[in-house]
mmCIF file of C-alpha atoms (C1' of nucleotides) in Angstrom:
data_model
loop_
_atom_site.group_PDB
_atom_site.id
_atom_site.type_symbol
_atom_site.label_atom_id
_atom_site.label_comp_id
_atom_site.label_asym_id
_atom_site.label_seq_id
_atom_site.Cartn_x
_atom_site.Cartn_y
_atom_site.Cartn_z
ATOM 1 C CA MET A 293 42.053 -23.296 -0.140
ATOM 2 C CA ARG A 294 41.050 -26.604 -1.344
ATOM 3 C CA GLU A 295 38.337 -26.978 1.058
ATOM 4 C CA GLU A 296 36.021 -25.691 -1.486
ATOM 5 C CA ASP A 297 35.125 -29.045 -2.712
ATOM 6 C CA SER A 298 33.480 -29.867 0.443
ATOM 7 C CA ASN A 299 30.640 -27.753 -0.586
ATOM 8 C CA TRP A 300 28.919 -29.820 -3.110
ATOM 9 C CA PHE A 301 30.537 -32.811 -1.769
ATOM 10 C CA ALA A 302 28.951 -32.516 1.571
ATOM 11 C CA LYS A 303 25.767 -31.649 -0.024
ATOM 12 C CA TRP A 304 25.832 -34.714 -2.068
ATOM 13 C CA GLU A 305 26.593 -36.855 0.765
ATOM 14 C CA GLU A 306 23.394 -35.913 2.317
ATOM 15 C CA GLU A 307 21.672 -36.154 -0.898
ATOM 16 C CA LEU A 308 22.644 -39.697 -1.345
ATOM 17 C CA PRO A 309 19.348 -41.337 -1.201
ATOM 18 C CA SER A 310 19.183 -44.984 -1.045
ATOM 19 C CA PRO A 311 16.767 -45.821 -3.723
ATOM 20 C CA GLU A 312 18.609 -43.732 -6.059
ATOM 21 C CA GLU A 313 21.101 -46.313 -6.758
ATOM 22 C CA LEU A 314 18.520 -48.697 -7.846
ATOM 23 C CA MET A 315 16.696 -46.098 -9.632
ATOM 24 C CA PRO A 316 16.313 -46.250 -13.208
ATOM 25 C CA LEU A 317 18.934 -44.938 -15.251
ATOM 26 C CA SER A 318 18.497 -42.877 -18.135
ATOM 27 C CA GLN A 319 20.751 -40.360 -19.250
ATOM 28 C CA THR A 320 20.797 -37.919 -21.808
ATOM 29 C CA LEU A 321 23.405 -35.585 -21.775
ATOM 30 C CA ILE A 322 25.562 -33.206 -23.264
ATOM 31 C CA THR A 323 24.413 -31.392 -26.112
ATOM 32 C CA PRO A 324 25.420 -32.566 -29.385
ATOM 33 C CA ASP A 325 27.294 -29.665 -30.544
ATOM 34 C CA LEU A 326 28.723 -28.853 -27.281
ATOM 35 C CA ALA A 327 29.631 -32.228 -26.307
ATOM 36 C CA LEU A 328 31.341 -32.991 -29.411
ATOM 37 C CA ALA A 329 32.429 -29.565 -29.650
ATOM 38 C CA PHE A 330 35.757 -30.788 -29.179
ATOM 39 C CA ASP A 331 38.244 -28.217 -29.162
ATOM 40 C CA ILE A 332 41.812 -28.445 -28.992
ATOM 41 C CA ARG A 333 43.825 -29.708 -26.178
ATOM 42 C CA ASN A 334 47.298 -28.531 -25.859
ATOM 43 C CA PRO A 335 49.192 -30.735 -28.037
ATOM 44 C CA PRO A 336 52.832 -30.109 -27.921
ATOM 45 C CA PRO A 337 54.492 -29.274 -31.095
ATOM 46 C CA ASN A 338 55.180 -32.834 -31.530
ATOM 47 C CA HIS A 339 53.345 -35.351 -33.440
ATOM 48 C CA ASN A 340 49.728 -34.970 -33.322
ATOM 49 C CA ARG A 341 48.096 -37.624 -31.414
ATOM 50 C CA GLN A 342 45.287 -39.601 -32.522
ATOM 51 C CA SER A 343 43.602 -38.774 -35.621
ATOM 52 C CA THR A 344 40.198 -38.662 -34.378
ATOM 53 C CA PRO A 345 38.632 -41.015 -36.662
ATOM 54 C CA PRO A 346 35.094 -40.729 -37.536
ATOM 55 C CA PRO A 347 33.311 -40.939 -34.370
ATOM 56 C CA PRO A 348 30.418 -43.141 -34.656
ATOM 57 C CA GLN A 349 28.183 -40.849 -32.968
ATOM 58 C CA LEU A 350 28.738 -37.548 -34.412
ATOM 59 C CA PRO A 351 25.641 -35.734 -34.124
ATOM 60 C CA GLN A 352 26.077 -34.097 -37.244
ATOM 61 C CA THR A 353 22.600 -33.448 -37.311
ATOM 62 C CA THR A 354 21.495 -31.871 -40.122
ATOM 63 C CA ALA A 355 22.878 -28.846 -40.021
ATOM 64 C CA HIS A 356 24.147 -26.641 -37.627
ATOM 65 C CA SER A 357 27.056 -27.922 -36.021
ATOM 66 C CA SER A 358 28.068 -25.153 -34.125
ATOM 67 C CA GLN A 359 31.662 -24.880 -34.008
ATOM 68 C CA PRO A 360 33.196 -25.285 -30.762
ATOM 69 C CA ASN A 361 34.740 -22.071 -30.772
ATOM 70 C CA SER A 362 33.383 -19.331 -29.078
ATOM 71 C CA SER A 363 31.784 -19.553 -25.953
ATOM 72 C CA ALA A 364 28.549 -20.903 -25.967
ATOM 73 C CA GLU A 365 26.273 -18.671 -24.316
ATOM 74 C CA PHE A 366 23.632 -20.560 -22.683
ATOM 75 C CA ASP A 367 21.009 -18.944 -20.802
ATOM 76 C CA SER A 368 21.715 -19.231 -17.324
ATOM 77 C CA ALA A 369 18.582 -20.408 -16.168
ATOM 78 C CA GLU A 370 18.177 -19.749 -12.624
ATOM 79 C CA LEU A 371 21.126 -19.479 -10.687
ATOM 80 C CA GLY A 372 21.530 -19.022 -7.422
ATOM 81 C CA GLY A 373 21.556 -16.166 -5.978
ATOM 82 C CA SER A 374 24.729 -16.745 -4.748
ATOM 83 C CA GLY A 375 26.256 -14.356 -6.553
ATOM 84 C CA GLY A 376 24.953 -14.479 -9.637
ATOM 85 C CA GLY A 377 27.942 -15.543 -10.841
ATOM 86 C CA GLY A 378 26.536 -17.232 -13.515
ATOM 87 C CA ASP A 379 28.712 -15.778 -15.919
ATOM 88 C CA GLY A 380 28.492 -17.773 -18.890
ATOM 89 C CA GLY A 381 31.786 -18.088 -18.683
ATOM 90 C CA VAL A 382 32.788 -20.357 -21.128
ATOM 91 C CA ALA A 383 35.694 -19.024 -22.526
ATOM 92 C CA GLY A 384 35.713 -18.283 -25.894
ATOM 93 C CA VAL A 385 39.153 -18.884 -26.066
ATOM 94 C CA GLY A 386 40.137 -16.852 -28.651
ATOM 95 C CA GLY A 387 43.263 -17.772 -29.735
ATOM 96 C CA GLY A 388 42.993 -18.487 -33.056
ATOM 97 C CA MET A 389 40.212 -20.582 -33.285
ATOM 98 C CA GLY A 390 37.298 -19.370 -34.775
ATOM 99 C CA SER A 391 38.008 -19.202 -38.215
ATOM 100 C CA ASP A 392 40.609 -21.540 -39.069
ATOM 101 C CA GLU A 393 40.933 -24.832 -37.628
ATOM 102 C CA PRO A 394 38.789 -27.122 -39.438
ATOM 103 C CA ALA A 395 36.623 -28.104 -36.801
ATOM 104 C CA ARG A 396 36.422 -31.415 -38.301
ATOM 105 C CA THR A 397 39.194 -33.215 -36.691
ATOM 106 C CA LEU A 398 38.774 -32.232 -33.252
ATOM 107 C CA LYS A 399 39.866 -33.772 -30.180
ATOM 108 C CA ARG A 400 37.823 -34.252 -27.202
ATOM 109 C CA PRO A 401 38.764 -32.253 -24.231
ATOM 110 C CA ARG A 402 39.426 -33.875 -21.001
ATOM 111 C CA LEU A 403 36.360 -35.375 -19.581
ATOM 112 C CA VAL A 404 35.617 -34.325 -16.128
ATOM 113 C CA TRP A 405 34.051 -37.000 -14.092
ATOM 114 C CA THR A 406 31.796 -35.320 -11.754
ATOM 115 C CA PRO A 407 30.161 -37.154 -8.935
ATOM 116 C CA GLN A 408 26.960 -37.237 -10.760
ATOM 117 C CA LEU A 409 28.440 -38.683 -13.803
ATOM 118 C CA HIS A 410 30.290 -41.134 -11.726
ATOM 119 C CA LYS A 411 27.114 -42.102 -10.099
ATOM 120 C CA ARG A 412 25.658 -42.845 -13.442
ATOM 121 C CA PHE A 413 28.621 -45.010 -13.985
ATOM 122 C CA VAL A 414 28.198 -46.832 -10.754
ATOM 123 C CA ASP A 415 24.548 -47.200 -11.380
ATOM 124 C CA ALA A 416 25.158 -48.763 -14.668
ATOM 125 C CA VAL A 417 27.672 -51.114 -13.241
ATOM 126 C CA ALA A 418 25.364 -52.009 -10.459
ATOM 127 C CA HIS A 419 22.557 -52.695 -12.792
ATOM 128 C CA LEU A 420 24.717 -54.626 -15.070
ATOM 129 C CA GLY A 421 26.519 -56.601 -12.526
ATOM 130 C CA ILE A 422 30.177 -56.964 -12.348
ATOM 131 C CA LYS A 423 29.911 -59.665 -14.865
ATOM 132 C CA ASN A 424 28.620 -57.544 -17.580
ATOM 133 C CA ALA A 425 30.136 -54.470 -16.317
ATOM 134 C CA VAL A 426 32.403 -53.955 -19.165
ATOM 135 C CA PRO A 427 33.211 -50.681 -20.668
ATOM 136 C CA LYS A 428 31.150 -51.125 -23.673
ATOM 137 C CA THR A 429 28.086 -52.175 -21.897
ATOM 138 C CA ILE A 430 28.443 -49.571 -19.320
ATOM 139 C CA MET A 431 28.946 -46.915 -21.835
ATOM 140 C CA GLN A 432 25.921 -47.998 -23.708
ATOM 141 C CA LEU A 433 23.863 -48.296 -20.651
ATOM 142 C CA MET A 434 24.866 -44.954 -19.510
ATOM 143 C CA SER A 435 23.733 -43.468 -22.685
ATOM 144 C CA VAL A 436 25.744 -40.508 -21.963
ATOM 145 C CA ASP A 437 26.216 -38.623 -25.015
ATOM 146 C CA GLY A 438 29.774 -37.881 -25.556
ATOM 147 C CA LEU A 439 30.964 -40.620 -23.372
ATOM 148 C CA THR A 440 33.150 -43.042 -25.078
ATOM 149 C CA ARG A 441 34.234 -46.523 -24.325
ATOM 150 C CA GLU A 442 37.684 -45.377 -23.593
ATOM 151 C CA ASN A 443 36.390 -42.960 -21.108
ATOM 152 C CA VAL A 444 34.428 -45.556 -19.323
ATOM 153 C CA ALA A 445 37.141 -48.102 -19.509
ATOM 154 C CA SER A 446 39.563 -45.773 -17.993
ATOM 155 C CA HIS A 447 37.275 -44.795 -15.276
ATOM 156 C CA LEU A 448 36.261 -48.333 -14.694
ATOM 157 C CA GLN A 449 39.776 -49.217 -14.054
ATOM 158 C CA LYS A 450 40.105 -46.576 -11.489
ATOM 159 C CA TYR A 451 36.861 -47.513 -9.978
ATOM 160 C CA ARG A 452 37.962 -51.060 -9.550
ATOM 161 C CA LEU A 453 41.068 -49.941 -7.854
ATOM 162 C CA TYR A 454 39.027 -47.898 -5.540
ATOM 163 C CA LEU A 455 36.830 -50.827 -4.712
ATOM 164 C CA LYS A 456 39.835 -52.901 -4.067
ATOM 165 C CA ARG A 457 41.113 -50.262 -1.826
ATOM 166 C CA VAL A 458 38.066 -50.161 0.297
ATOM 167 C CA GLN A 459 38.018 -53.878 0.354
ATOM 168 C CA GLY A 460 41.428 -54.100 1.715
ATOM 169 C CA ILE A 461 40.572 -51.771 4.374
ATOM 170 C CA SER A 462 39.584 -54.001 7.079
ATOM 171 C CA ASN A 463 41.147 -52.210 9.836
ATOM 172 C CA ASN A 464 39.567 -49.001 9.288
ATOM 173 C CA GLY A 465 37.430 -48.301 12.189
ATOM 174 C CA SER A 466 34.926 -46.609 10.228
ATOM 175 C CA GLY A 467 32.669 -49.419 10.506
ATOM 176 C CA GLY A 468 30.347 -47.868 8.216
ATOM 177 C CA VAL A 469 29.946 -50.029 5.347
ATOM 178 C CA GLY A 470 27.746 -49.941 2.507
ATOM 179 C CA GLY A 471 28.068 -46.563 1.297
ATOM 180 C CA ASN A 472 31.146 -44.776 1.715
ATOM 181 C CA ASN A 473 33.529 -44.967 4.405
ATOM 182 C CA VAL A 474 37.027 -45.521 3.494
ATOM 183 C CA SER A 475 39.521 -43.316 4.819
ATOM 184 C CA ALA A 476 40.441 -40.356 3.008
ATOM 185 C CA ASP A 477 42.278 -40.640 -0.106
ATOM 186 C CA PRO A 478 42.267 -37.878 -2.490
ATOM 187 C CA THR A 479 41.179 -40.072 -5.204
ATOM 188 C CA ASP A 480 38.515 -41.461 -3.054
ATOM 189 C CA HIS A 481 36.750 -38.254 -3.078
ATOM 190 C CA LEU A 482 35.246 -38.825 -6.355
ATOM 191 C CA PHE A 483 34.363 -42.368 -5.673
ATOM 192 C CA ALA A 484 33.248 -41.627 -2.247
ATOM 193 C CA SER A 485 30.665 -39.354 -3.555
ATOM 194 C CA SER A 486 28.995 -42.237 -5.113
ATOM 195 C CA PRO A 487 27.608 -45.075 -3.136
ATOM 196 C CA VAL A 488 29.237 -48.299 -3.674
ATOM 197 C CA PRO A 489 26.934 -51.102 -4.299
ATOM 198 C CA ALA A 490 27.543 -53.563 -1.716
ATOM 199 C CA HIS A 491 28.098 -56.514 -3.815
ATOM 200 C CA PHE A 492 30.628 -55.017 -5.990
ATOM 201 C CA LEU A 493 33.211 -56.986 -4.279
ATOM 202 C CA HIS A 494 32.292 -60.446 -5.072
ATOM 203 C CA PRO A 495 31.615 -61.321 -8.562
ATOM 204 C CA GLY A 496 30.902 -64.826 -7.814
ATOM 205 C CA ARG A 497 27.892 -63.889 -5.926
ATOM 206 C CA PRO A 498 25.071 -62.695 -7.962
ATOM 207 C CA ASN A 499 22.956 -62.535 -4.980
ATOM 208 C CA SER A 500 22.831 -60.305 -2.209
ATOM 209 C CA ASP A 501 21.309 -57.950 -4.411
ATOM 210 C CA HIS A 502 19.550 -55.086 -3.263
ATOM 211 C CA PHE A 503 16.094 -54.361 -2.646
ATOM 212 C CA LEU A 504 14.310 -52.526 -5.247
ATOM 213 C CA PRO A 505 12.066 -50.185 -3.527
ATOM 214 C CA PHE A 506 10.981 -48.661 -6.631
ATOM 215 C CA MET A 507 10.613 -45.206 -5.563
ATOM 216 C CA PRO A 508 8.675 -43.001 -7.723
ATOM 217 C CA VAL A 509 10.404 -40.096 -9.048
ATOM 218 C CA ALA A 510 9.214 -37.800 -6.554
ATOM 219 C CA THR A 511 11.546 -35.038 -6.659
ATOM 220 C CA MET A 512 12.543 -34.244 -10.018
ATOM 221 C CA GLN A 513 13.218 -30.734 -10.413
ATOM 222 C CA GLN A 514 14.232 -29.651 -13.673
ATOM 223 C CA HIS A 515 17.366 -27.915 -13.116
ATOM 224 C CA HIS A 516 19.461 -27.690 -16.011
ATOM 225 C CA GLN A 517 23.019 -28.259 -15.870
ATOM 226 C CA MET A 518 25.122 -29.793 -18.427
ATOM 227 C CA ALA A 519 28.127 -29.713 -20.391
ATOM 228 C CA ALA A 520 30.322 -26.877 -19.884
ATOM 229 C CA VAL A 521 33.412 -26.278 -21.662
ATOM 230 C CA VAL A 522 35.761 -24.217 -19.884
ATOM 231 C CA GLY A 523 39.167 -23.302 -20.336
ATOM 232 C CA PRO A 524 41.146 -21.474 -22.716
ATOM 233 C CA GLY A 525 43.860 -23.249 -24.372
ATOM 234 C CA PRO A 526 46.668 -21.604 -22.821
ATOM 235 C CA HIS A 527 49.432 -23.680 -23.933
ATOM 236 C CA HIS A 528 49.044 -23.522 -27.505
ATOM 237 C CA HIS A 529 51.486 -20.875 -28.097
ATOM 238 C CA PRO A 530 54.033 -19.585 -25.795
ATOM 239 C CA GLN A 531 52.842 -16.170 -26.243
ATOM 240 C CA LEU A 532 50.288 -14.734 -24.206
ATOM 241 C CA GLN A 533 47.897 -16.752 -22.467
ATOM 242 C CA GLN A 534 44.507 -15.509 -22.682
ATOM 243 C CA GLN A 535 43.051 -16.431 -19.517
ATOM 244 C CA PHE A 536 39.691 -15.507 -18.626
ATOM 245 C CA ARG A 537 39.329 -14.993 -15.061
ATOM 246 C CA HIS A 538 35.894 -15.208 -14.380
ATOM 247 C CA PHE A 539 35.507 -14.236 -10.951
ATOM 248 C CA GLY A 540 32.075 -14.188 -10.080
ATOM 249 C CA THR A 541 31.604 -16.176 -7.089
ATOM 250 C CA SER A 542 33.981 -17.172 -4.668
ATOM 251 C CA PRO A 543 31.935 -17.189 -1.639
ATOM 252 C CA PRO A 544 31.834 -19.967 0.707
ATOM 253 C CA ASN A 545 29.727 -21.614 -1.753
ATOM 254 C CA GLY A 546 31.585 -20.836 -4.787
ATOM 255 C CA GLN A 547 29.404 -22.611 -7.068
ATOM 256 C CA PHE A 548 30.156 -21.800 -10.536
ATOM 257 C CA GLU A 549 27.905 -23.856 -12.495
ATOM 258 C CA HIS A 550 26.835 -23.179 -15.884
ATOM 259 C CA PRO A 551 23.400 -24.236 -16.119
ATOM 260 C CA PHE A 552 22.649 -25.368 -19.522
ATOM 261 C CA LEU A 553 20.089 -27.670 -20.637
ATOM 262 C CA ARG A 554 19.534 -28.925 -23.989
ATOM 263 C CA PRO A 555 17.385 -31.635 -25.092
ATOM 264 C CA SER A 556 19.906 -34.151 -25.428
ATOM 265 C CA GLN A 557 19.377 -36.692 -27.915
ATOM 266 C CA GLN A 558 19.529 -40.207 -26.964
ATOM 267 C CA GLN A 559 21.401 -42.228 -29.335
ATOM 268 C CA VAL A 560 20.440 -45.729 -29.380
ATOM 269 C CA GLN A 561 23.315 -47.819 -30.149
ATOM 270 C CA ARG A 562 22.634 -51.234 -31.072
ATOM 271 C CA MET A 563 23.579 -53.725 -28.599
ATOM 272 C CA GLY A 564 23.697 -57.250 -29.616
ATOM 273 C CA ALA A 565 22.650 -58.565 -26.382
ATOM 274 C CA PRO A 566 20.249 -57.002 -24.046
ATOM 275 C CA VAL A 567 21.677 -56.061 -20.821
ATOM 276 C CA HIS A 568 20.131 -57.641 -17.888
ATOM 277 C CA SER A 569 21.018 -56.788 -14.501
ATOM 278 C CA ASN A 570 21.580 -59.284 -11.906
ATOM 279 C CA ASN A 571 18.654 -58.301 -10.007
ATOM 280 C CA GLY A 572 16.732 -58.407 -13.124
ATOM 281 C CA SER A 573 15.869 -54.873 -12.971
ATOM 282 C CA VAL A 574 15.663 -53.177 -16.163
ATOM 283 C CA ALA A 575 16.222 -49.626 -16.585
ATOM 284 C CA PRO A 576 13.107 -47.836 -17.211
ATOM 285 C CA PRO A 577 13.460 -44.417 -18.500
ATOM 286 C CA LEU A 578 13.320 -41.990 -15.811
ATOM 287 C CA TYR A 579 14.475 -38.599 -15.075
ATOM 288 C CA VAL A 580 17.702 -38.221 -13.475
ATOM 289 C CA LYS A 581 18.860 -35.674 -11.205
ATOM 290 C CA ASP A 582 22.333 -34.576 -11.186
ATOM 291 C CA LEU A 583 24.317 -31.647 -10.462
ATOM 292 C CA GLU A 584 27.499 -30.455 -11.740
ATOM 293 C CA SER A 585 30.084 -28.239 -10.409
ATOM 294 C CA PRO A 586 33.094 -27.893 -12.417
ATOM 295 C CA ARG A 587 35.960 -25.979 -11.317
ATOM 296 C CA ALA A 588 36.762 -23.029 -13.255
ATOM 297 C CA GLY A 589 38.780 -20.129 -12.643
ATOM 298 C CA ASN A 590 41.521 -20.257 -14.997
ATOM 299 C CA GLY A 591 42.089 -21.722 -18.106
ATOM 300 C CA ARG A 592 41.164 -25.216 -18.191
ATOM 301 C CA LYS A 593 39.815 -26.807 -21.133
ATOM 302 C CA VAL A 594 37.562 -29.378 -19.890
ATOM 303 C CA LEU A 595 34.357 -30.672 -20.920
ATOM 304 C CA THR A 596 32.078 -31.779 -18.278
ATOM 305 C CA LEU A 597 29.076 -33.341 -19.547
ATOM 306 C CA PHE A 598 26.167 -33.755 -17.485
ATOM 307 C CA PRO A 599 22.591 -33.997 -17.188
ATOM 308 C CA THR A 600 20.818 -32.186 -14.736
ATOM 309 C CA GLY A 601 19.221 -32.142 -11.791
ATOM 310 C CA ASP A 602 19.665 -31.705 -8.278
ATOM 311 C CA ASP A 603 17.495 -31.412 -5.513
ATOM 312 C "C1'" DC B 90 37.131 -55.785 -26.782
ATOM 313 C "C1'" DC B 91 38.773 -55.823 -22.287
ATOM 314 C "C1'" DG B 92 42.490 -54.982 -18.775
ATOM 315 C "C1'" DA B 93 46.468 -52.709 -17.194
ATOM 316 C "C1'" DA B 94 50.315 -49.588 -17.678
ATOM 317 C "C1'" DA B 95 52.507 -45.613 -19.373
ATOM 318 C "C1'" DA B 96 52.256 -40.931 -20.786
ATOM 319 C "C1'" DT B 97 50.474 -36.459 -20.590
ATOM 320 C "C1'" DA B 98 47.945 -32.512 -18.937
ATOM 321 C "C1'" DT B 99 46.060 -29.958 -15.362
ATOM 322 C "C1'" DA C 846 54.061 -32.668 -6.774
ATOM 323 C "C1'" DA C 847 50.026 -35.051 -7.033
ATOM 324 C "C1'" DT C 848 46.084 -36.281 -9.364
ATOM 325 C "C1'" DA C 849 43.082 -37.138 -13.212
ATOM 326 C "C1'" DT C 850 42.549 -38.434 -17.755
ATOM 327 C "C1'" DT C 851 44.016 -39.971 -21.954
ATOM 328 C "C1'" DT C 852 46.469 -43.081 -24.798
ATOM 329 C "C1'" DT C 853 48.914 -47.236 -25.887
ATOM 330 C "C1'" DC C 854 50.255 -51.982 -25.265
ATOM 331 C "C1'" DG C 855 49.204 -56.826 -24.035
#
DNA sequence: CCGAAAATAT
DNA sequence: AATATTTTCG
């Protein structure tokens, strides 16, 4: 029953192109409203955590700030035929949101790090170099709307552990190096989906670098796929849980993706110092291809932000 | 601000 | 129960 992840996973493995890692990074992501459409998490009746201070990047654009409530119906662009399950599924979690809840102090839902997003992360780190690969820089370089330093920092930590893990693996017969070999840890799945820059292991060696075969963006299909908020907030009240079961597709492919695409806005945060990568490669704006496949099914309030793409 | 650890939620 | 993510402490 959990073999379902192998779907996209396997697909991505094959998709892992080489030049992609050195490819330019540019990310736009998550729609403003949606991304920040924070909703509620399930805070226990205890003290409320965090006060959600004024986020520096609140796209309070001029006007419409759609409230997070309600499901955002996005046109499901083209979905696969697999079932059409497109179901816009986002749960409108009814509950009580909708009218009350000052959407002002919202909390960000759990961020789902999808392989694509992780790749962006790795790319940024690779371009930055372990030296400058600090949360702030990475976050800025990623330009992922909705991504926060804390998010990156947290993930960075995990990523480092993963690297350490693969490093320590010297007896693993896999032999394959360079991309992903490692044995099979559950946590490795996520990291394994993203190629690991070879030189991530030695900081003291700014060399080795990689070749930069600048490959033109040949295949850039415009698939849209982005943030998707799913999940009802079941534990808010011990009463009934409104769960939305959105069946839809559970075929061998089971790809429930909510294709959304919104012109994400790129927020340029000011960085005091320009980020230079070790290999001196800048990051020219380019299109990125990514795919997202969040897991839905029951009530999970997660926000998976993502750009688009895919083969 | 970064790094790691602890806590919490899924 | 394990894992992922968030949050807090150093």
